[in-house]
CSV table of C-alpha atoms and ligand atoms in Angstrom, one decimal:
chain,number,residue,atom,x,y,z
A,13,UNK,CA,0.0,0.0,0.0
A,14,UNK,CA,1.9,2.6,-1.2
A,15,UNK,CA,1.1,6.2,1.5
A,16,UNK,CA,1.6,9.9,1.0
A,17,UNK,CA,1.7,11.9,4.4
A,18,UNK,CA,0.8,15.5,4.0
A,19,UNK,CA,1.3,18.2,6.8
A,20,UNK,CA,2.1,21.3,7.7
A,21,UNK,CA,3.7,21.5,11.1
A,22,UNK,CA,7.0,19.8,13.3
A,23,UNK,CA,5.9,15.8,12.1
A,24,UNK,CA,5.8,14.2,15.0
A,25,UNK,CA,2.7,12.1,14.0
A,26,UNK,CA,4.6,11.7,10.5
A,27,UNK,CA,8.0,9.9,12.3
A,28,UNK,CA,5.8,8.0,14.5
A,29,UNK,CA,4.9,6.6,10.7
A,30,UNK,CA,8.1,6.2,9.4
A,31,UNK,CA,9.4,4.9,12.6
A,32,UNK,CA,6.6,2.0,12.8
A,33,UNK,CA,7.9,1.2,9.1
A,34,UNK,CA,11.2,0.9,10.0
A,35,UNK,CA,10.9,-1.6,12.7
A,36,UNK,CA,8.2,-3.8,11.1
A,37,UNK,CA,5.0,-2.1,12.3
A,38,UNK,CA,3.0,-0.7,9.6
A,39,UNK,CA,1.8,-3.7,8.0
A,40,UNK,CA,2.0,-3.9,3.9
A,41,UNK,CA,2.5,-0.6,4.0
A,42,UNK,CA,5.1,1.9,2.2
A,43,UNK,CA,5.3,6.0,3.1
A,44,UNK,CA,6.6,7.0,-0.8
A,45,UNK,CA,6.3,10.3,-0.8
A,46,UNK,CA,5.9,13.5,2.3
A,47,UNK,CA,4.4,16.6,0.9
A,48,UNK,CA,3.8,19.9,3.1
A,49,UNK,CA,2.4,23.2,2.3
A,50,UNK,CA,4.7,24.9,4.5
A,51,UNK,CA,8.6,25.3,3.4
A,52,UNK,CA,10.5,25.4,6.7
A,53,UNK,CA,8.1,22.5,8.1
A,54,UNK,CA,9.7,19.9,10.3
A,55,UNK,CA,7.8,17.4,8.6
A,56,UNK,CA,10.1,18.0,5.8
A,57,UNK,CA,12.9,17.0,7.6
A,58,UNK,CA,12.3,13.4,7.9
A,59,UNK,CA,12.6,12.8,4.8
A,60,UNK,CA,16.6,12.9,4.3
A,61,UNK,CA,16.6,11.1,7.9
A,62,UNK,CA,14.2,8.2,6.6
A,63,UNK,CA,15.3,8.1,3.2
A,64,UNK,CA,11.6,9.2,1.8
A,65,UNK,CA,11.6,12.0,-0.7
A,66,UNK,CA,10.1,15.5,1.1
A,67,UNK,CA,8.7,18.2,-1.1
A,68,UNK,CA,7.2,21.6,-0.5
A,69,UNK,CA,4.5,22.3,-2.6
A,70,UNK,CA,3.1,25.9,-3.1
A,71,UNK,CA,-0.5,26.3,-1.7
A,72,UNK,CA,-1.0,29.5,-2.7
A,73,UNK,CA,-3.2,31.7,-3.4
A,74,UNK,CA,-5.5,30.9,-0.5
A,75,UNK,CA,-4.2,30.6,3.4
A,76,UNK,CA,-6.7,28.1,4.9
A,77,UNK,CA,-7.5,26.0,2.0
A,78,UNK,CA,-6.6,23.9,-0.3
A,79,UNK,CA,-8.2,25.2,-3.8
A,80,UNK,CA,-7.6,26.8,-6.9
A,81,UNK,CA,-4.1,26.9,-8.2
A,82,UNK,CA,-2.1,25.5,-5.0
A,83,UNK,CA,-5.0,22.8,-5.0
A,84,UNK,CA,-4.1,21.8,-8.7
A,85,UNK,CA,-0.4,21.9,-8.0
A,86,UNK,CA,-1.2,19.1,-4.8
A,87,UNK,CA,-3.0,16.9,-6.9
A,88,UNK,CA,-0.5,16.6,-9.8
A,89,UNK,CA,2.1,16.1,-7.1
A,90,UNK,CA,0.6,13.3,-5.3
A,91,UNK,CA,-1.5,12.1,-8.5
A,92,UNK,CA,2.0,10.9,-9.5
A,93,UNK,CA,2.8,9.1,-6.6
A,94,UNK,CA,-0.4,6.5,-7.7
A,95,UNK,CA,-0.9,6.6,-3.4
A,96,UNK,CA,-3.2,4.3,-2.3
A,97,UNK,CA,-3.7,6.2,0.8
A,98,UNK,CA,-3.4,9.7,1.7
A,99,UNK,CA,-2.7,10.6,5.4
A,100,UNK,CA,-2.8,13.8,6.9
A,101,UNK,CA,-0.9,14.1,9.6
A,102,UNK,CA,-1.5,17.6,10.7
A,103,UNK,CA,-2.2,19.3,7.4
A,104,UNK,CA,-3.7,22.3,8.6
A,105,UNK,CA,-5.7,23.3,5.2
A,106,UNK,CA,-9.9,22.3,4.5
A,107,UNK,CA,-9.6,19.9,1.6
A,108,UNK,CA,-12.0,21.0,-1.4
A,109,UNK,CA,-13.7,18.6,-4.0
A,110,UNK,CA,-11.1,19.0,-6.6
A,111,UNK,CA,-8.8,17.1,-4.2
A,112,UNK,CA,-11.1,15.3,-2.7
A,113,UNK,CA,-12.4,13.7,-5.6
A,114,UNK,CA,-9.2,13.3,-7.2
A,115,UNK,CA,-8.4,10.3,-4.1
A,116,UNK,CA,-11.9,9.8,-3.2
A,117,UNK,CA,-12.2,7.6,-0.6
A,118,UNK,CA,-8.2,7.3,0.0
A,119,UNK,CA,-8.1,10.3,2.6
A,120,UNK,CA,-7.5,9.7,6.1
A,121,UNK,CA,-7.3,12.5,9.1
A,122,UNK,CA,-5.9,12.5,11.9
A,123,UNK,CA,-7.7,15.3,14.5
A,124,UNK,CA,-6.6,15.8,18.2
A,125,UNK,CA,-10.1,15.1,19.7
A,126,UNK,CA,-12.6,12.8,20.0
A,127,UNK,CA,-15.0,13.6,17.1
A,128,UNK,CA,-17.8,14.7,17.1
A,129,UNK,CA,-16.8,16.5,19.4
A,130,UNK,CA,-14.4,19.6,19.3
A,131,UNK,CA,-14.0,19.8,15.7
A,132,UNK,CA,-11.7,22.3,14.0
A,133,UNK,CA,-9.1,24.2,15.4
A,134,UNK,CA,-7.2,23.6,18.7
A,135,UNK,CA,-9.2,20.5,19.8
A,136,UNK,CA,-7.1,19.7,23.1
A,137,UNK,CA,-7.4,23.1,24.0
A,138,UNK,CA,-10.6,23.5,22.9
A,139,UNK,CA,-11.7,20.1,25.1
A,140,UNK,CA,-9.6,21.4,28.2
A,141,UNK,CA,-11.7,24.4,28.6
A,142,UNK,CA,-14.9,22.8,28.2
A,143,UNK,CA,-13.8,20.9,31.2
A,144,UNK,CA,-14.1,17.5,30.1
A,145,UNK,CA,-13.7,14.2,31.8
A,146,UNK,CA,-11.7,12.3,29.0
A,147,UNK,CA,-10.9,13.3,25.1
A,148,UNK,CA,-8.3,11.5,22.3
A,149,UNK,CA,-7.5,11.9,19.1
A,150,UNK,CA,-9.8,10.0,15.9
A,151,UNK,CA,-8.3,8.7,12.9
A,152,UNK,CA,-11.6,9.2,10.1
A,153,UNK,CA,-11.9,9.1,6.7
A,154,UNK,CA,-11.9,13.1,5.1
A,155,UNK,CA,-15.3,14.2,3.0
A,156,UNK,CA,-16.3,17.7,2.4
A,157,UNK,CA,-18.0,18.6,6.1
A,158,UNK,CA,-15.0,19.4,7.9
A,159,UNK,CA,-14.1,16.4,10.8
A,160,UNK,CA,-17.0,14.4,10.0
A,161,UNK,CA,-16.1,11.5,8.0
A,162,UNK,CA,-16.7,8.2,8.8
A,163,UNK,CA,-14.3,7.4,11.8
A,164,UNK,CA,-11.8,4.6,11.5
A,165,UNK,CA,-10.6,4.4,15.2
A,166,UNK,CA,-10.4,6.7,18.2
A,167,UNK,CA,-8.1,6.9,21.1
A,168,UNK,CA,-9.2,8.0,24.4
A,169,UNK,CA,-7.0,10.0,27.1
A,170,UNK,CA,-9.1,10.4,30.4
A,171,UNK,CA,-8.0,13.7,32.2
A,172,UNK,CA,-5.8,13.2,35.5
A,173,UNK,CA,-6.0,14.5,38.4
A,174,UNK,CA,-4.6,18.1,38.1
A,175,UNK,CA,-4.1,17.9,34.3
A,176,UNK,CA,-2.9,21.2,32.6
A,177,UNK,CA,-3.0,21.9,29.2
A,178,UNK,CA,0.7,21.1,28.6
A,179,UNK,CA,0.3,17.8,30.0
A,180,UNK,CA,-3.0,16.7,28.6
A,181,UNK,CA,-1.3,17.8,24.6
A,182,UNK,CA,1.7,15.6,26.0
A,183,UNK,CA,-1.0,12.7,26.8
A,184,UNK,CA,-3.2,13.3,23.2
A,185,UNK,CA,-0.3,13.4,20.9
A,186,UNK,CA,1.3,10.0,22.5
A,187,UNK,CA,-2.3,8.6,22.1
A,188,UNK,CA,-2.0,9.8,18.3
A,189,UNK,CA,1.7,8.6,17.8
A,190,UNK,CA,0.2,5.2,18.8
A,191,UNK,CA,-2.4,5.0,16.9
A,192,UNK,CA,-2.0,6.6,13.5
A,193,UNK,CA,1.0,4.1,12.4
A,194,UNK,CA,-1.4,1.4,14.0
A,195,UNK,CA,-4.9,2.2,11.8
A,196,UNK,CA,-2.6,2.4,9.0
A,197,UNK,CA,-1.2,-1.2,9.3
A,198,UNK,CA,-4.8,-2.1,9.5
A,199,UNK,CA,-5.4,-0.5,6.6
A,200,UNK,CA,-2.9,-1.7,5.0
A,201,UNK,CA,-3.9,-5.1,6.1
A,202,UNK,CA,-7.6,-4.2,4.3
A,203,UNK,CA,-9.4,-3.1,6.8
A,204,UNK,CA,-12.2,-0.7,6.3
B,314,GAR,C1,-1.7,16.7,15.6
B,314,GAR,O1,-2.0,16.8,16.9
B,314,GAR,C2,-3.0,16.5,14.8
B,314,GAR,O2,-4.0,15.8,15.4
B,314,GAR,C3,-3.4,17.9,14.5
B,314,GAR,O3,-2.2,18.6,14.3
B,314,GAR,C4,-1.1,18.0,15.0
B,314,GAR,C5,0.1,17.7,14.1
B,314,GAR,O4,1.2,17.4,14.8
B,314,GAR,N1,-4.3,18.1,13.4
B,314,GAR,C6,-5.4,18.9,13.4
B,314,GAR,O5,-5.6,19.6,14.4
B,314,GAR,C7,-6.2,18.8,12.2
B,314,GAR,N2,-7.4,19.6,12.4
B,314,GAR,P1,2.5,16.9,14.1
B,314,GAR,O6,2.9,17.9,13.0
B,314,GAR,O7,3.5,16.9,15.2
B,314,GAR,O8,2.2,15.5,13.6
C-alpha cells in the first residue's frame, strides 16, 4: 500500500509513521512520498533522515484552504505518486472537492479530539476548557464537512487528576503517535 503523508507542522505524527515502518509495524505498508504546504516545516525533515523524498508544494493563493491553483499543483504532485492512501498528519488546510475527488475515498485525518466533538481548530485546547472528563485523538476518513467523515478508530485519554493543558497535549499526541501508524497497518492489512 503505497502512503503519501501531507502536513504542515514539526511531524511528529509523521515519524511515529516512518518509525513503525522501519521496525516492522506498519503492515503492507510503504510511506513514498511526504508533501507539506509549508517550506520550513519539520515534517520535511524526515525525509533525508528516513530516506523518503520531502517536497514543499506551493498552496497559494489561499491561506486556509486547499483550492484553486495551490490545489491543482497538490493533486499533480501526489497524482504521480499513484498513493493508495493519503494521510494527513497535521495538514492544517480544509480539503476542497477537486482534491477530494481526485483520491476519493483514500483520505485519512488524523484530529486531536474525539470527534464529534471539538471539531476544527485547537481541539485539546478546545476540550480542556470545556472541562471535560476524557478526550483523544480520531483517525476518520476526510469528506467535504470538515471532521465528520466516517471514523476509522479513536483513542481515548481520560483527564488526570490536576491535568494542565501542557500535559494533557503531551498525553493526546502519545495517544495519536500510537495509533496513527497502528490504523494504517490495519489499513494496510484491508481493513475498512
Ligand atoms: C496533531 O495533533 C494533529 O491531530 C493535529 O495537528 C497535530 C500535528 O502534529 N491536526 C489537526 O488539528 C487537524 N485539524 P504533528 O505535526 O507533530 O504531527
Amino acid at each position: 500500500m503505497r502512503v503519501v503523508i501531507l502536513g504542515s507542522g514539526r511531524g511528529s505524527n509523521a515519524e511515529a509513521i516512518l518509525q513503525a515502518q522501519q521496525t516492522g509495524r506498519l503492515g503492507r505498508a510503504q510511506v513514498v512520498k511526504i508533501f507539506s504546504d509549508k517550506p520550513d516545516a519539520g515534517i520535511l525533515a524526515l525525509g533525508p533522515r528516513f530516506g523518503v523524498p520531502a517536497e514543499f508544494i506551493d498552496p497559494a493563493p489561499f491561506k486556509t484552504k486547499l483550492e484553486g491553483a495551490g490545489e491543482e499543483r497538490f493533486i499533480a504532485a501526489v497524482r504521480a505518486c499513484a498513493p493508495d492512501l493519503v494521510v494527513l498528519a497535521g495538514f492544517m488546510r480544509v480539503i476542497k472537492p477537486g482534491f477530494l475527488g481526485a483520491f476519493a475515498g483514500k483520505i485519512i485525518n488524523l484530529h486531536p479530539s474525539l470527534l464529534p466533538a471539538f471539531p476544527g481548530l485547537d481541539g485539546i485546547g478546545q476540550a480542556f476548557r470545556a472541562g471535560v472528563k476524557e478526550t483523544g485523538c480520531t483517525v476518520h476518513y476526510v469528506t467535504i464537512e470538515v471532521d465528520a467523515g466516517k471514523i476509522i478508530e479513536q483513542a481515548r485519554v481520560p483527564l488526570a487528576p490536576g491535568e494542565t493543558l501542557e500535559s494533557l497535549t503531551a498525553r493526546v499526541h502519545a495517544a495519536e503517535h500510537a495509533l496513527l501508524p497502528a490504523v494504517i497497518a490495519r489499513l494496510s492489512e484491508g481493513a475498512k
